mmCIF file with all atom_site columns, C-alpha atoms in Angstrom:
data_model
loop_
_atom_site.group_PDB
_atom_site.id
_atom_site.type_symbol
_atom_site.label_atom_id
_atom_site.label_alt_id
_atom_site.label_comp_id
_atom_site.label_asym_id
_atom_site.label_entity_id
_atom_site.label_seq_id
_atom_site.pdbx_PDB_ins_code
_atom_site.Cartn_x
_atom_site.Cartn_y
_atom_site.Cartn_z
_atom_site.occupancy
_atom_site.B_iso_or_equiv
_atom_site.pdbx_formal_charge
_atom_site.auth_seq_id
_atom_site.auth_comp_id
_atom_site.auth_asym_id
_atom_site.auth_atom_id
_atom_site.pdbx_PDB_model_num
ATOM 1   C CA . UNK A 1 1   ? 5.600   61.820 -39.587 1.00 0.00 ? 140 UNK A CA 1
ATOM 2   C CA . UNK A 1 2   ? 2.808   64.137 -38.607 1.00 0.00 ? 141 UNK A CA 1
ATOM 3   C CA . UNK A 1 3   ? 3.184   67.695 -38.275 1.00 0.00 ? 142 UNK A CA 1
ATOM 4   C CA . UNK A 1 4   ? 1.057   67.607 -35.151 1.00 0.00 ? 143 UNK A CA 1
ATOM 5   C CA . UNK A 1 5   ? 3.715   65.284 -33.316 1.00 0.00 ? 144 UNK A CA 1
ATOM 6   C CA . UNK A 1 6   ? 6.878   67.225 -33.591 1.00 0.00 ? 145 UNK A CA 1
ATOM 7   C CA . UNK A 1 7   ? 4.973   71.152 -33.655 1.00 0.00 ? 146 UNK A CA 1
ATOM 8   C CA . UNK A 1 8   ? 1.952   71.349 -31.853 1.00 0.00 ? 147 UNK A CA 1
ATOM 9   C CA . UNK A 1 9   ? 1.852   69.249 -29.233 1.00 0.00 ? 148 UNK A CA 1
ATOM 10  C CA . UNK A 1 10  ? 5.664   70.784 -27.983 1.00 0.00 ? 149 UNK A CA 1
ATOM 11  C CA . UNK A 1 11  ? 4.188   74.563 -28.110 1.00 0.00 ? 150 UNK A CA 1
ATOM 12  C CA . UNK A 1 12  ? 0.890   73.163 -26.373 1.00 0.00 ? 151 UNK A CA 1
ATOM 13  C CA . UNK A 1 13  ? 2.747   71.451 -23.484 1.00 0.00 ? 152 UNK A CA 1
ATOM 14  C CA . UNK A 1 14  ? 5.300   74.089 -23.210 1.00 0.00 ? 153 UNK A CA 1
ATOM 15  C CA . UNK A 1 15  ? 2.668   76.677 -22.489 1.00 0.00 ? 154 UNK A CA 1
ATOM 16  C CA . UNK A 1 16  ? 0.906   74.075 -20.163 1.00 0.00 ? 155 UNK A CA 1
ATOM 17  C CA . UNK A 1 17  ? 4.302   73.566 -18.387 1.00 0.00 ? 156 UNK A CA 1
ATOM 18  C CA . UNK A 1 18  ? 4.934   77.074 -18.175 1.00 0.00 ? 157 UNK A CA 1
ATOM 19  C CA . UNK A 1 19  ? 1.439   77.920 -16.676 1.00 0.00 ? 158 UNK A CA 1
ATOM 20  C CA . UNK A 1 20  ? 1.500   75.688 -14.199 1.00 0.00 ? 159 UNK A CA 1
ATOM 21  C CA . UNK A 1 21  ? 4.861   76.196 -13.252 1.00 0.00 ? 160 UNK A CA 1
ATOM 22  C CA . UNK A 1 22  ? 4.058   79.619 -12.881 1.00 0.00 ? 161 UNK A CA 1
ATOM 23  C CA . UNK A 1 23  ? 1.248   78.932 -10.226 1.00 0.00 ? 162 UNK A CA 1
ATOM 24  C CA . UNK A 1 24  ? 3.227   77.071 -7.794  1.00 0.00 ? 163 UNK A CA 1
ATOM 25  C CA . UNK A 1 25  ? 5.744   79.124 -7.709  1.00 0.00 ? 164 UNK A CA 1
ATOM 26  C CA . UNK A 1 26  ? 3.739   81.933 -7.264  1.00 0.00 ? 165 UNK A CA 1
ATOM 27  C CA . UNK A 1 27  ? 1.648   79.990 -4.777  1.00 0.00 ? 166 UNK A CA 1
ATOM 28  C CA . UNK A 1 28  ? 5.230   78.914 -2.863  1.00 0.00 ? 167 UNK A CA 1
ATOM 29  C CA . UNK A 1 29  ? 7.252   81.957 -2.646  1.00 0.00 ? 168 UNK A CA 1
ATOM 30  C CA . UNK A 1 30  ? 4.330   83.973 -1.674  1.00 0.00 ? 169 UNK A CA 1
ATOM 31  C CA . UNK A 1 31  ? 3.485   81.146 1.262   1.00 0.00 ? 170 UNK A CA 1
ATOM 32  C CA . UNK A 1 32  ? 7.093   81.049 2.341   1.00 0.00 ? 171 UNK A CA 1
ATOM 33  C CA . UNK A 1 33  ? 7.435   85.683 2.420   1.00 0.00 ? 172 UNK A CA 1
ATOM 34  C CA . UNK A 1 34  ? 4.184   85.440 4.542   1.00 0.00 ? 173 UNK A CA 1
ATOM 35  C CA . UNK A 1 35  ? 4.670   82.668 6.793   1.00 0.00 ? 174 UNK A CA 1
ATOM 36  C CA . UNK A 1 36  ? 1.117   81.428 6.185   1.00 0.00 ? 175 UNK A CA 1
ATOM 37  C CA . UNK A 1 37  ? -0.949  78.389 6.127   1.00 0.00 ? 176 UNK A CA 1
ATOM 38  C CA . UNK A 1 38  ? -1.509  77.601 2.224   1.00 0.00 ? 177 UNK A CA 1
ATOM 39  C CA . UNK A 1 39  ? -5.353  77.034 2.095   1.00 0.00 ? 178 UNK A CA 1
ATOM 40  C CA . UNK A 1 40  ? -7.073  74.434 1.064   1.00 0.00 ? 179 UNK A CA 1
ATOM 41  C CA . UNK A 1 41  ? -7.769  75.961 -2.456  1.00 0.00 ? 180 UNK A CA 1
ATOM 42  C CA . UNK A 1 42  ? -3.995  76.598 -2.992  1.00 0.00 ? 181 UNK A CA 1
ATOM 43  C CA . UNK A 1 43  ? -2.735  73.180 -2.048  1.00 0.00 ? 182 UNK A CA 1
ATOM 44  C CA . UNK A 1 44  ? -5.017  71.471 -4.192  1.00 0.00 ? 183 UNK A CA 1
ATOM 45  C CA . UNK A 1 45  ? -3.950  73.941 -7.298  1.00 0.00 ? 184 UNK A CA 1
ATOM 46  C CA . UNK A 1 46  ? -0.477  73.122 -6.084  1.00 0.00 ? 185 UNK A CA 1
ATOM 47  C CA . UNK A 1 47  ? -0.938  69.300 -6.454  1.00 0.00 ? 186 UNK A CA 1
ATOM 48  C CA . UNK A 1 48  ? -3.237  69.804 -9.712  1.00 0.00 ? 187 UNK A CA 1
ATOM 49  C CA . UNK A 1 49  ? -0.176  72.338 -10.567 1.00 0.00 ? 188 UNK A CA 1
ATOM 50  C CA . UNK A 1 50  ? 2.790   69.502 -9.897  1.00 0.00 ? 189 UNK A CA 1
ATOM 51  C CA . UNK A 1 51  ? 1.024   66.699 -11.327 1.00 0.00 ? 190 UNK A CA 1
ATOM 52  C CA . UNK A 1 52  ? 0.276   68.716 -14.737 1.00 0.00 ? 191 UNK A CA 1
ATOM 53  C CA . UNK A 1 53  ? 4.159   69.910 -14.955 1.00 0.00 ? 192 UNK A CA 1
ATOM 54  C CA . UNK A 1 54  ? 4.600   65.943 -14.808 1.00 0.00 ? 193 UNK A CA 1
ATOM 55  C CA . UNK A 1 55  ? 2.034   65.073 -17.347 1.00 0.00 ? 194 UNK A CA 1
ATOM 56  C CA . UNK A 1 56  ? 2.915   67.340 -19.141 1.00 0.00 ? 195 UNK A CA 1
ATOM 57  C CA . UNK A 1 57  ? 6.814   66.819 -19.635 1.00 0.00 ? 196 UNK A CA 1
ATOM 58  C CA . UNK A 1 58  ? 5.557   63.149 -20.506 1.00 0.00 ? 197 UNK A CA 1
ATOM 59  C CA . UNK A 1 59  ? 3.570   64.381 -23.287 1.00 0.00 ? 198 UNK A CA 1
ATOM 60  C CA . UNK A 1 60  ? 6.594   66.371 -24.448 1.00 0.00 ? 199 UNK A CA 1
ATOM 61  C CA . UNK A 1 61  ? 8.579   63.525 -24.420 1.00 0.00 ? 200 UNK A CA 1
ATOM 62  C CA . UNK A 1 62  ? 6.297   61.201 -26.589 1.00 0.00 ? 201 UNK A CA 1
ATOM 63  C CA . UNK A 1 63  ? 7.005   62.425 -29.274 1.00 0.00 ? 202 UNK A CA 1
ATOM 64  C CA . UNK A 1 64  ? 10.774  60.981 -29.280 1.00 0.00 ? 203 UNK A CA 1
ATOM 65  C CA . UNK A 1 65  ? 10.694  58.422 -26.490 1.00 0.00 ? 204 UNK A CA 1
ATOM 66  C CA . UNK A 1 66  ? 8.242   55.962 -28.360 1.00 0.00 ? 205 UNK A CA 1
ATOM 67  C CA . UNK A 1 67  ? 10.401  52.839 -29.812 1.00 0.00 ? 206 UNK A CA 1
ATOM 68  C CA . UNK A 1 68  ? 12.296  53.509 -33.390 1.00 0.00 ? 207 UNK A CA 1
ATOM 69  C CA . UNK A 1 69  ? 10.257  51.316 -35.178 1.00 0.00 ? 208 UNK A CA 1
ATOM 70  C CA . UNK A 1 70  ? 7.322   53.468 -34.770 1.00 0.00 ? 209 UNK A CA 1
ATOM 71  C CA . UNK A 1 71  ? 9.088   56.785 -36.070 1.00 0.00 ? 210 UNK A CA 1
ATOM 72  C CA . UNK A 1 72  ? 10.552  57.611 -32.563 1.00 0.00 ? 211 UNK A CA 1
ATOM 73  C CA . UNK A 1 73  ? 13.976  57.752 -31.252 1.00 0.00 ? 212 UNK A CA 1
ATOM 74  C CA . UNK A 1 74  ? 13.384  55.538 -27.782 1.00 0.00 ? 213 UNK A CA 1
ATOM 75  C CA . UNK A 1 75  ? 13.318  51.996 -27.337 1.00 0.00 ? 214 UNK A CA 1
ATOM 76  C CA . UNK A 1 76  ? 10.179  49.925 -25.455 1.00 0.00 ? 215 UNK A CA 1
ATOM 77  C CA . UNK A 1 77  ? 11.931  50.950 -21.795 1.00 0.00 ? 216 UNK A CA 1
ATOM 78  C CA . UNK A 1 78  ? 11.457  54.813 -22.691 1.00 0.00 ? 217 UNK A CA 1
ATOM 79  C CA . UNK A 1 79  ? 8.003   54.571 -24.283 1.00 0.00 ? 218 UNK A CA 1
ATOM 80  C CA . UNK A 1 80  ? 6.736   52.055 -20.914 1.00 0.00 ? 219 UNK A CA 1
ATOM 81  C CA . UNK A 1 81  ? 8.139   55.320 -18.675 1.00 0.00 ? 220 UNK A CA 1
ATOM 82  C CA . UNK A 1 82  ? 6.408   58.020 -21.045 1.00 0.00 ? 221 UNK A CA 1
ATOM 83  C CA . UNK A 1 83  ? 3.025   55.725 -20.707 1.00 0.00 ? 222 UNK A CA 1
ATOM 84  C CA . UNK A 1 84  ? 3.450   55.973 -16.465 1.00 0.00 ? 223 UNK A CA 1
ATOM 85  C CA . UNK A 1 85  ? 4.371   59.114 -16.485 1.00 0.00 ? 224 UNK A CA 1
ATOM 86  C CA . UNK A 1 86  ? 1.514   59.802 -18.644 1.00 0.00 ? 225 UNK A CA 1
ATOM 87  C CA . UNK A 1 87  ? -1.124  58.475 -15.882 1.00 0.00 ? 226 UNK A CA 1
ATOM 88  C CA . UNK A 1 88  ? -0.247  61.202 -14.147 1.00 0.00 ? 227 UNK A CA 1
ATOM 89  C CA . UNK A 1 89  ? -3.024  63.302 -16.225 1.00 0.00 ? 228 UNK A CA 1
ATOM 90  C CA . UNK A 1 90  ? -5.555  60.992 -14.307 1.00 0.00 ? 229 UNK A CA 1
ATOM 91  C CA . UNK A 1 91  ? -4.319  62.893 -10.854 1.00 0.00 ? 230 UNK A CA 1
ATOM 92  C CA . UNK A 1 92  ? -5.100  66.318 -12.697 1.00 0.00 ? 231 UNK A CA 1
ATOM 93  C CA . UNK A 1 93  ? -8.594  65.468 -13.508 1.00 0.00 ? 232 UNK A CA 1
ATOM 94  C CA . UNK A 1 94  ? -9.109  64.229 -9.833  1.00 0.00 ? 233 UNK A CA 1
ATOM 95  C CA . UNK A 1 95  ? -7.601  67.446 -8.476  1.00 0.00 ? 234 UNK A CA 1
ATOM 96  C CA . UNK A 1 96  ? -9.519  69.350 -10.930 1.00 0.00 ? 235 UNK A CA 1
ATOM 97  C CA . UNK A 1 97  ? -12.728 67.722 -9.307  1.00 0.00 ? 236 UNK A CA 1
ATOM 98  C CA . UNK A 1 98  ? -11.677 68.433 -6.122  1.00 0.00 ? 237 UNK A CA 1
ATOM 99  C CA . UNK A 1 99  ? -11.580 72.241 -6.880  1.00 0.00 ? 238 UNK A CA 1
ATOM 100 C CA . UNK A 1 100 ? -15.085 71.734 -7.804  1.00 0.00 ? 239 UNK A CA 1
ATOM 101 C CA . UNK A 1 101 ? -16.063 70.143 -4.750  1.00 0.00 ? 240 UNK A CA 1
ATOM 102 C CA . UNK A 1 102 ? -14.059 72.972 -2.924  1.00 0.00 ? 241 UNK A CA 1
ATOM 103 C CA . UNK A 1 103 ? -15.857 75.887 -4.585  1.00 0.00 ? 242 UNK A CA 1
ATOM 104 C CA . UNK A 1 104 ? -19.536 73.992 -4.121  1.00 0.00 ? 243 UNK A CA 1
ATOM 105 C CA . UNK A 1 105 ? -18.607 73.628 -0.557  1.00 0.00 ? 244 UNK A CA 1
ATOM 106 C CA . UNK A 1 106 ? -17.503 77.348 -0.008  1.00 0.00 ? 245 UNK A CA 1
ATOM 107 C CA . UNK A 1 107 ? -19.680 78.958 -1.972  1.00 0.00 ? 246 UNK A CA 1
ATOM 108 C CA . UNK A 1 108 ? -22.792 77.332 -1.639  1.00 0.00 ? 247 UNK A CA 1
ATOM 109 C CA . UNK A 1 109 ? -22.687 75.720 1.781   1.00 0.00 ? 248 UNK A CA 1
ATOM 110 C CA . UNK A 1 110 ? -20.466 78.373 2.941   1.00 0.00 ? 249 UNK A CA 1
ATOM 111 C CA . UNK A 1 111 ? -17.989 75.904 4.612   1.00 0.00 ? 250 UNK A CA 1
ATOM 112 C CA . UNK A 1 112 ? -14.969 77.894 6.024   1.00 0.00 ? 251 UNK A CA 1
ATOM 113 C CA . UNK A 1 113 ? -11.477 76.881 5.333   1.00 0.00 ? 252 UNK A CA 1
ATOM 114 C CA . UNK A 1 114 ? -10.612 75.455 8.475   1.00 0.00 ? 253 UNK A CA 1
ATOM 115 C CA . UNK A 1 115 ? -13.848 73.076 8.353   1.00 0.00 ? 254 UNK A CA 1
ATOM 116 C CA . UNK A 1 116 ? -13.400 71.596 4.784   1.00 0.00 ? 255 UNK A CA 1
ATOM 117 C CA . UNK A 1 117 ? -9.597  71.249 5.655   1.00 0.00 ? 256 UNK A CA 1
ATOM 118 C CA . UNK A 1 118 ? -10.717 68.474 8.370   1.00 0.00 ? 257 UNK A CA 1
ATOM 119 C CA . UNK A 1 119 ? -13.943 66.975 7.392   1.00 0.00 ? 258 UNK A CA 1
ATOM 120 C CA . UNK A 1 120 ? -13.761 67.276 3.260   1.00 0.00 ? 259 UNK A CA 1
ATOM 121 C CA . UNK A 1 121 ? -9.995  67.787 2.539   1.00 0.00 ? 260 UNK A CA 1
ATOM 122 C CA . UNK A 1 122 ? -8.582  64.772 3.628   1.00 0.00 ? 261 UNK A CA 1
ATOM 123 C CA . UNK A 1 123 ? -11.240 62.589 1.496   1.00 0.00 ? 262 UNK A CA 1
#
């Protein structure tokens, strides 16, 4: 059984999970004190946020959920929910490239929130 299984990947994901925790609640409670809109950047890093606490528990559970005969301590039914909860990373990536698209459009094209909340945002 590889080190790298049962050691690095828990510390990785656990800092992962602990970061993006971090942001949305951050991003929540300080939404909720105010009584504001969230923006368009912070409900993006919000989603990206939610969706990488999901991937990220997956990954976590990998490790034990795949089926006993490959070293694990699941059966086929946990290791088919670790793989769905797994394509959850794709939704991070996507997220991740709408940030991009975000910053291009404020920065560059100097698109104000309110504009790229109704013509970009709901693309």
């Amino acid at each position: 059984v590889p080190v790298q299984r049962f050691v690095t990947v828990p510390i990785l994901c656990s800092l992962s999970f602990l970061g993006s925790s971090l942001i949305l609640y951050h991003i929540i409670r300080r939404a909720k004190s105010n009584n504001v809109k969230i923006n368009p950047q912070k409900r993006m890093l919000c989603c990206l946020s939610g969706f990488d606490i999901i991937f990220t528990a997956a990954l976590l559970l990998q490790a034990f959920m795949i089926p006993k005969s490959e070293g694990g301590f699941g059966n086929t039914a946990t290791c088919q929910t670790v793989a769905f909860l797994q394509e959850f990373g794709f939704a991070t990536l996507l997220y991740n490239s709408a940030l991009s698209v975000y910053y291009l459009c404020k920065i560059r094209f100097g698109i104000q929130d309110q504009i790229f909340a109704k013509r970009v945002e709901p693309w």
